[in-house]
């Protein structure tokens, strides 16, 4: 039974989610994300993985108070929106007391899938830098994880570039044509994705 998106209570009742267990010791695994389900009444998303060695593992992802995104502690993939079922991950977690903390998740699918997820992530950064910008009106112009990432508005008069700056992200907007104005540079915090500063060139 294949699902995309978060499970509803009705869908979850038809799946043996109780076969998935929390890890007993801190560590890591490689596995496929099979299901995702919100805990009713709590800002917590349960992620169900099938590891390469056949173990059924569940990890919790709590909502980030500042961003509202459901991300592991150390990276920016939102498991409520930015990922898909059957994607493959290298997951790291730790056990403290009787709790499990989801530390990081590295996508290890094909380069094509990685690029799709990365584009979503960079579009999120643009939205954080320029909240009034309609993401639907932006297209990828140049995409390379090793260089500047570039997006252009569909009107071809607005261009966005994204650079990594000592762990943070610098998002620059350039406008041309009749609406030409000074370039706007917004520095986005690499962990919280809050705007740190805005400057003009």
PDB file of C-alpha atoms in Angstrom:
ATOM      1  CA  UNK A   1       0.000   0.000   0.000  1.00  0.00           C
ATOM      2  CA  UNK A   2       1.749   3.138  -1.266  1.00  0.00           C
ATOM      3  CA  UNK A   3       1.042   6.547   0.224  1.00  0.00           C
ATOM      4  CA  UNK A   4       2.417   9.966  -0.523  1.00  0.00           C
ATOM      5  CA  UNK A   5       2.291  12.696   2.060  1.00  0.00           C
ATOM      6  CA  UNK A   6       1.389  12.369   5.717  1.00  0.00           C
ATOM      7  CA  UNK A   7      -0.780   9.459   6.820  1.00  0.00           C
ATOM      8  CA  UNK A   8      -4.310  10.162   7.979  1.00  0.00           C
ATOM      9  CA  UNK A   9      -5.595   8.364  11.071  1.00  0.00           C
ATOM     10  CA  UNK A  10      -7.670   6.110   8.808  1.00  0.00           C
ATOM     11  CA  UNK A  11      -4.671   5.194   6.642  1.00  0.00           C
ATOM     12  CA  UNK A  12      -2.493   4.620   9.701  1.00  0.00           C
ATOM     13  CA  UNK A  13      -5.035   2.216  11.187  1.00  0.00           C
ATOM     14  CA  UNK A  14      -4.554  -0.090   8.181  1.00  0.00           C
ATOM     15  CA  UNK A  15      -0.760  -0.256   8.533  1.00  0.00           C
ATOM     16  CA  UNK A  16       1.180  -2.155  11.179  1.00  0.00           C
ATOM     17  CA  UNK A  17       2.998   0.876  12.515  1.00  0.00           C
ATOM     18  CA  UNK A  18       3.441  -0.875  15.879  1.00  0.00           C
ATOM     19  CA  UNK A  19       6.063  -3.047  14.178  1.00  0.00           C
ATOM     20  CA  UNK A  20       8.352  -0.005  14.047  1.00  0.00           C
ATOM     21  CA  UNK A  21      10.437   0.559  17.177  1.00  0.00           C
ATOM     22  CA  UNK A  22      12.481   3.373  18.680  1.00  0.00           C
ATOM     23  CA  UNK A  23      16.237   2.635  18.655  1.00  0.00           C
ATOM     24  CA  UNK A  24      17.646   1.382  21.939  1.00  0.00           C
ATOM     25  CA  UNK A  25      21.111   2.942  21.565  1.00  0.00           C
ATOM     26  CA  UNK A  26      22.535   6.055  19.907  1.00  0.00           C
ATOM     27  CA  UNK A  27      23.817   5.473  16.398  1.00  0.00           C
ATOM     28  CA  UNK A  28      22.964   5.740  12.705  1.00  0.00           C
ATOM     29  CA  UNK A  29      21.453   3.727   9.873  1.00  0.00           C
ATOM     30  CA  UNK A  30      20.728   3.891   6.164  1.00  0.00           C
ATOM     31  CA  UNK A  31      17.144   3.228   5.222  1.00  0.00           C
ATOM     32  CA  UNK A  32      14.035   4.182   3.282  1.00  0.00           C
ATOM     33  CA  UNK A  33      11.411   6.528   4.637  1.00  0.00           C
ATOM     34  CA  UNK A  34       8.193   4.513   4.481  1.00  0.00           C
ATOM     35  CA  UNK A  35       5.577   6.579   6.320  1.00  0.00           C
ATOM     36  CA  UNK A  36       5.064   9.846   8.177  1.00  0.00           C
ATOM     37  CA  UNK A  37       2.339  10.601  10.706  1.00  0.00           C
ATOM     38  CA  UNK A  38       1.592  13.499  13.029  1.00  0.00           C
ATOM     39  CA  UNK A  39       0.912  12.799  16.701  1.00  0.00           C
ATOM     40  CA  UNK A  40      -2.583  14.198  17.385  1.00  0.00           C
ATOM     41  CA  UNK A  41      -2.445  17.291  19.585  1.00  0.00           C
ATOM     42  CA  UNK A  42       1.359  17.520  19.602  1.00  0.00           C
ATOM     43  CA  UNK A  43       3.869  19.336  17.345  1.00  0.00           C
ATOM     44  CA  UNK A  44       5.623  16.032  16.619  1.00  0.00           C
ATOM     45  CA  UNK A  45       5.964  14.084  13.387  1.00  0.00           C
ATOM     46  CA  UNK A  46       6.752  10.364  13.553  1.00  0.00           C
ATOM     47  CA  UNK A  47       8.966   9.092  10.715  1.00  0.00           C
ATOM     48  CA  UNK A  48       8.971   5.373   9.957  1.00  0.00           C
ATOM     49  CA  UNK A  49      12.051   3.901   8.249  1.00  0.00           C
ATOM     50  CA  UNK A  50      12.972   0.474   6.911  1.00  0.00           C
ATOM     51  CA  UNK A  51      16.739   0.147   7.358  1.00  0.00           C
ATOM     52  CA  UNK A  52      19.045  -1.629   4.909  1.00  0.00           C
ATOM     53  CA  UNK A  53      19.421  -4.517   7.360  1.00  0.00           C
ATOM     54  CA  UNK A  54      15.664  -4.980   7.630  1.00  0.00           C
ATOM     55  CA  UNK A  55      14.973  -3.167  10.910  1.00  0.00           C
ATOM     56  CA  UNK A  56      11.793  -1.124  11.248  1.00  0.00           C
ATOM     57  CA  UNK A  57      12.745   2.095  13.013  1.00  0.00           C
ATOM     58  CA  UNK A  58      10.700   5.109  14.069  1.00  0.00           C
ATOM     59  CA  UNK A  59      12.231   8.532  14.772  1.00  0.00           C
ATOM     60  CA  UNK A  60      10.405  11.637  16.053  1.00  0.00           C
ATOM     61  CA  UNK A  61      10.817  15.076  14.492  1.00  0.00           C
ATOM     62  CA  UNK A  62       9.619  17.983  16.623  1.00  0.00           C
ATOM     63  CA  UNK A  63       8.487  21.294  15.194  1.00  0.00           C
ATOM     64  CA  UNK A  64      11.146  23.999  15.310  1.00  0.00           C
ATOM     65  CA  UNK A  65       9.782  26.797  17.491  1.00  0.00           C
ATOM     66  CA  UNK A  66      11.353  29.512  15.337  1.00  0.00           C
ATOM     67  CA  UNK A  67      10.780  28.192  11.810  1.00  0.00           C
ATOM     68  CA  UNK A  68       7.633  26.090  12.212  1.00  0.00           C
ATOM     69  CA  UNK A  69       9.394  23.367  10.209  1.00  0.00           C
ATOM     70  CA  UNK A  70       9.783  19.719  11.194  1.00  0.00           C
ATOM     71  CA  UNK A  71      13.525  19.273  10.770  1.00  0.00           C
ATOM     72  CA  UNK A  72      16.164  17.070  12.422  1.00  0.00           C
ATOM     73  CA  UNK A  73      18.427  19.060  14.709  1.00  0.00           C
ATOM     74  CA  UNK A  74      21.332  19.585  12.301  1.00  0.00           C
ATOM     75  CA  UNK A  75      19.817  20.133   8.862  1.00  0.00           C
ATOM     76  CA  UNK A  76      17.077  21.892   6.981  1.00  0.00           C
ATOM     77  CA  UNK A  77      14.912  19.232   5.334  1.00  0.00           C
ATOM     78  CA  UNK A  78      11.351  19.587   6.593  1.00  0.00           C
ATOM     79  CA  UNK A  79      10.027  16.050   6.907  1.00  0.00           C
ATOM     80  CA  UNK A  80       6.443  17.319   6.792  1.00  0.00           C
ATOM     81  CA  UNK A  81       6.838  19.029   3.382  1.00  0.00           C
ATOM     82  CA  UNK A  82      10.220  18.688   1.674  1.00  0.00           C
ATOM     83  CA  UNK A  83      10.606  14.892   1.484  1.00  0.00           C
ATOM     84  CA  UNK A  84       8.769  11.980  -0.091  1.00  0.00           C
ATOM     85  CA  UNK A  85       8.062   8.390   0.859  1.00  0.00           C
ATOM     86  CA  UNK A  86      10.546   5.757  -0.365  1.00  0.00           C
ATOM     87  CA  UNK A  87      13.383   8.294  -0.410  1.00  0.00           C
ATOM     88  CA  UNK A  88      16.592   6.911   1.074  1.00  0.00           C
ATOM     89  CA  UNK A  89      18.421   8.529   3.994  1.00  0.00           C
ATOM     90  CA  UNK A  90      21.460   8.219   6.191  1.00  0.00           C
ATOM     91  CA  UNK A  91      20.000   9.002   9.631  1.00  0.00           C
ATOM     92  CA  UNK A  92      21.875   9.829  12.826  1.00  0.00           C
ATOM     93  CA  UNK A  93      20.194   9.870  16.226  1.00  0.00           C
ATOM     94  CA  UNK A  94      20.974   9.778  19.913  1.00  0.00           C
ATOM     95  CA  UNK A  95      19.254   8.311  22.954  1.00  0.00           C
ATOM     96  CA  UNK A  96      19.189  10.302  26.181  1.00  0.00           C
ATOM     97  CA  UNK A  97      17.223   8.886  29.072  1.00  0.00           C
ATOM     98  CA  UNK A  98      14.099   7.396  27.546  1.00  0.00           C
ATOM     99  CA  UNK A  99      13.985   9.891  24.677  1.00  0.00           C
ATOM    100  CA  UNK A 100      15.180   9.755  21.085  1.00  0.00           C
ATOM    101  CA  UNK A 101      16.660  12.816  19.354  1.00  0.00           C
ATOM    102  CA  UNK A 102      16.786  12.839  15.537  1.00  0.00           C
ATOM    103  CA  UNK A 103      20.112  14.578  14.831  1.00  0.00           C
ATOM    104  CA  UNK A 104      20.544  14.584  11.057  1.00  0.00           C
ATOM    105  CA  UNK A 105      19.278  13.092   7.818  1.00  0.00           C
ATOM    106  CA  UNK A 106      21.355  13.022   4.638  1.00  0.00           C
ATOM    107  CA  UNK A 107      19.578  12.207   1.403  1.00  0.00           C
ATOM    108  CA  UNK A 108      21.414   9.469  -0.480  1.00  0.00           C
ATOM    109  CA  UNK A 109      19.046   8.960  -3.404  1.00  0.00           C
ATOM    110  CA  UNK A 110      19.973   9.715  -6.987  1.00  0.00           C
ATOM    111  CA  UNK A 111      21.535  13.049  -7.915  1.00  0.00           C
ATOM    112  CA  UNK A 112      18.266  13.958  -9.647  1.00  0.00           C
ATOM    113  CA  UNK A 113      16.231  13.506  -6.473  1.00  0.00           C
ATOM    114  CA  UNK A 114      18.850  15.355  -4.435  1.00  0.00           C
ATOM    115  CA  UNK A 115      18.620  18.289  -6.825  1.00  0.00           C
ATOM    116  CA  UNK A 116      14.817  18.373  -6.521  1.00  0.00           C
ATOM    117  CA  UNK A 117      15.029  18.508  -2.726  1.00  0.00           C
ATOM    118  CA  UNK A 118      17.790  21.110  -2.861  1.00  0.00           C
ATOM    119  CA  UNK A 119      15.762  23.382  -5.170  1.00  0.00           C
ATOM    120  CA  UNK A 120      12.871  23.256  -2.680  1.00  0.00           C
ATOM    121  CA  UNK A 121      15.286  24.165   0.093  1.00  0.00           C
ATOM    122  CA  UNK A 122      16.746  27.142  -1.784  1.00  0.00           C
ATOM    123  CA  UNK A 123      13.284  28.388  -2.749  1.00  0.00           C
ATOM    124  CA  UNK A 124      12.463  28.294   0.966  1.00  0.00           C
ATOM    125  CA  UNK A 125      15.520  30.485   1.612  1.00  0.00           C
ATOM    126  CA  UNK A 126      14.334  33.010  -0.979  1.00  0.00           C
ATOM    127  CA  UNK A 127      10.910  33.088   0.674  1.00  0.00           C
ATOM    128  CA  UNK A 128      12.527  33.666   4.084  1.00  0.00           C
ATOM    129  CA  UNK A 129      14.601  36.513   2.650  1.00  0.00           C
ATOM    130  CA  UNK A 130      11.758  38.076   0.657  1.00  0.00           C
ATOM    131  CA  UNK A 131       8.420  37.029   2.205  1.00  0.00           C
ATOM    132  CA  UNK A 132       6.334  38.897  -0.388  1.00  0.00           C
ATOM    133  CA  UNK A 133       7.902  37.058  -3.317  1.00  0.00           C
ATOM    134  CA  UNK A 134       5.614  34.498  -4.946  1.00  0.00           C
ATOM    135  CA  UNK A 135       7.667  31.318  -5.281  1.00  0.00           C
ATOM    136  CA  UNK A 136       5.489  30.178  -8.183  1.00  0.00           C
ATOM    137  CA  UNK A 137       6.916  33.058 -10.227  1.00  0.00           C
ATOM    138  CA  UNK A 138      10.545  31.902  -9.883  1.00  0.00           C
ATOM    139  CA  UNK A 139      12.354  29.414 -12.119  1.00  0.00           C
ATOM    140  CA  UNK A 140      15.803  27.833 -11.856  1.00  0.00           C
ATOM    141  CA  UNK A 141      18.357  29.489 -14.126  1.00  0.00           C
ATOM    142  CA  UNK A 142      21.641  27.961 -12.951  1.00  0.00           C
ATOM    143  CA  UNK A 143      21.919  25.222 -10.390  1.00  0.00           C
ATOM    144  CA  UNK A 144      25.176  23.888  -9.013  1.00  0.00           C
ATOM    145  CA  UNK A 145      25.687  22.877  -5.396  1.00  0.00           C
ATOM    146  CA  UNK A 146      29.387  23.728  -5.706  1.00  0.00           C
ATOM    147  CA  UNK A 147      28.865  27.260  -7.038  1.00  0.00           C
ATOM    148  CA  UNK A 148      26.316  30.033  -6.733  1.00  0.00           C
ATOM    149  CA  UNK A 149      22.722  28.899  -7.107  1.00  0.00           C
ATOM    150  CA  UNK A 150      20.754  31.176  -9.401  1.00  0.00           C
ATOM    151  CA  UNK A 151      17.006  31.656  -9.858  1.00  0.00           C
ATOM    152  CA  UNK A 152      15.209  34.110 -12.135  1.00  0.00           C
ATOM    153  CA  UNK A 153      11.718  35.560 -12.075  1.00  0.00           C
ATOM    154  CA  UNK A 154       9.516  34.443 -14.926  1.00  0.00           C
ATOM    155  CA  UNK A 155       9.351  38.076 -16.034  1.00  0.00           C
ATOM    156  CA  UNK A 156      13.141  37.826 -16.650  1.00  0.00           C
ATOM    157  CA  UNK A 157      13.635  41.077 -14.741  1.00  0.00           C
ATOM    158  CA  UNK A 158      14.391  39.665 -11.290  1.00  0.00           C
ATOM    159  CA  UNK A 159      17.327  37.430 -10.462  1.00  0.00           C
ATOM    160  CA  UNK A 160      18.201  35.706  -7.190  1.00  0.00           C
ATOM    161  CA  UNK A 161      21.564  34.236  -6.277  1.00  0.00           C
ATOM    162  CA  UNK A 162      22.329  32.173  -3.176  1.00  0.00           C
ATOM    163  CA  UNK A 163      25.783  31.692  -1.673  1.00  0.00           C
ATOM    164  CA  UNK A 164      26.969  29.862   1.425  1.00  0.00           C
ATOM    165  CA  UNK A 165      28.769  32.288   3.775  1.00  0.00           C
ATOM    166  CA  UNK A 166      30.496  30.649   6.781  1.00  0.00           C
ATOM    167  CA  UNK A 167      27.498  28.477   7.554  1.00  0.00           C
ATOM    168  CA  UNK A 168      24.858  31.092   6.692  1.00  0.00           C
ATOM    169  CA  UNK A 169      23.179  31.853   3.369  1.00  0.00           C
ATOM    170  CA  UNK A 170      23.476  35.120   1.451  1.00  0.00           C
ATOM    171  CA  UNK A 171      20.451  35.691  -0.786  1.00  0.00           C
ATOM    172  CA  UNK A 172      20.858  38.518  -3.319  1.00  0.00           C
ATOM    173  CA  UNK A 173      18.033  39.980  -5.405  1.00  0.00           C
ATOM    174  CA  UNK A 174      18.840  41.951  -8.552  1.00  0.00           C
ATOM    175  CA  UNK A 175      16.198  43.789 -10.574  1.00  0.00           C
ATOM    176  CA  UNK A 176      16.455  45.092 -14.134  1.00  0.00           C
ATOM    177  CA  UNK A 177      14.148  46.796 -16.604  1.00  0.00           C
ATOM    178  CA  UNK A 178      11.842  49.629 -15.571  1.00  0.00           C
ATOM    179  CA  UNK A 179      11.740  48.392 -11.966  1.00  0.00           C
ATOM    180  CA  UNK A 180      15.556  48.458 -11.658  1.00  0.00           C
ATOM    181  CA  UNK A 181      16.671  49.227  -8.109  1.00  0.00           C
ATOM    182  CA  UNK A 182      19.634  48.607  -5.851  1.00  0.00           C
ATOM    183  CA  UNK A 183      20.593  44.999  -5.284  1.00  0.00           C
ATOM    184  CA  UNK A 184      19.202  43.704  -2.000  1.00  0.00           C
ATOM    185  CA  UNK A 185      21.323  41.262   0.017  1.00  0.00           C
ATOM    186  CA  UNK A 186      19.742  39.310   2.874  1.00  0.00           C
ATOM    187  CA  UNK A 187      21.812  37.109   5.173  1.00  0.00           C
ATOM    188  CA  UNK A 188      19.868  34.068   6.411  1.00  0.00           C
ATOM    189  CA  UNK A 189      20.938  32.150   9.517  1.00  0.00           C
ATOM    190  CA  UNK A 190      22.085  28.627   8.584  1.00  0.00           C
ATOM    191  CA  UNK A 191      20.230  26.918  11.472  1.00  0.00           C
ATOM    192  CA  UNK A 192      17.130  28.973  12.276  1.00  0.00           C
ATOM    193  CA  UNK A 193      16.647  30.442   8.758  1.00  0.00           C
ATOM    194  CA  UNK A 194      15.891  33.800  10.353  1.00  0.00           C
ATOM    195  CA  UNK A 195      16.949  36.975   8.549  1.00  0.00           C
ATOM    196  CA  UNK A 196      20.167  38.281  10.160  1.00  0.00           C
ATOM    197  CA  UNK A 197      20.736  41.419   8.124  1.00  0.00           C
ATOM    198  CA  UNK A 198      19.681  43.270   4.983  1.00  0.00           C
ATOM    199  CA  UNK A 199      22.022  45.461   2.942  1.00  0.00           C
ATOM    200  CA  UNK A 200      21.859  47.267  -0.400  1.00  0.00           C
ATOM    201  CA  UNK A 201      24.460  47.493  -3.125  1.00  0.00           C
TER     202      UNK A 201
END
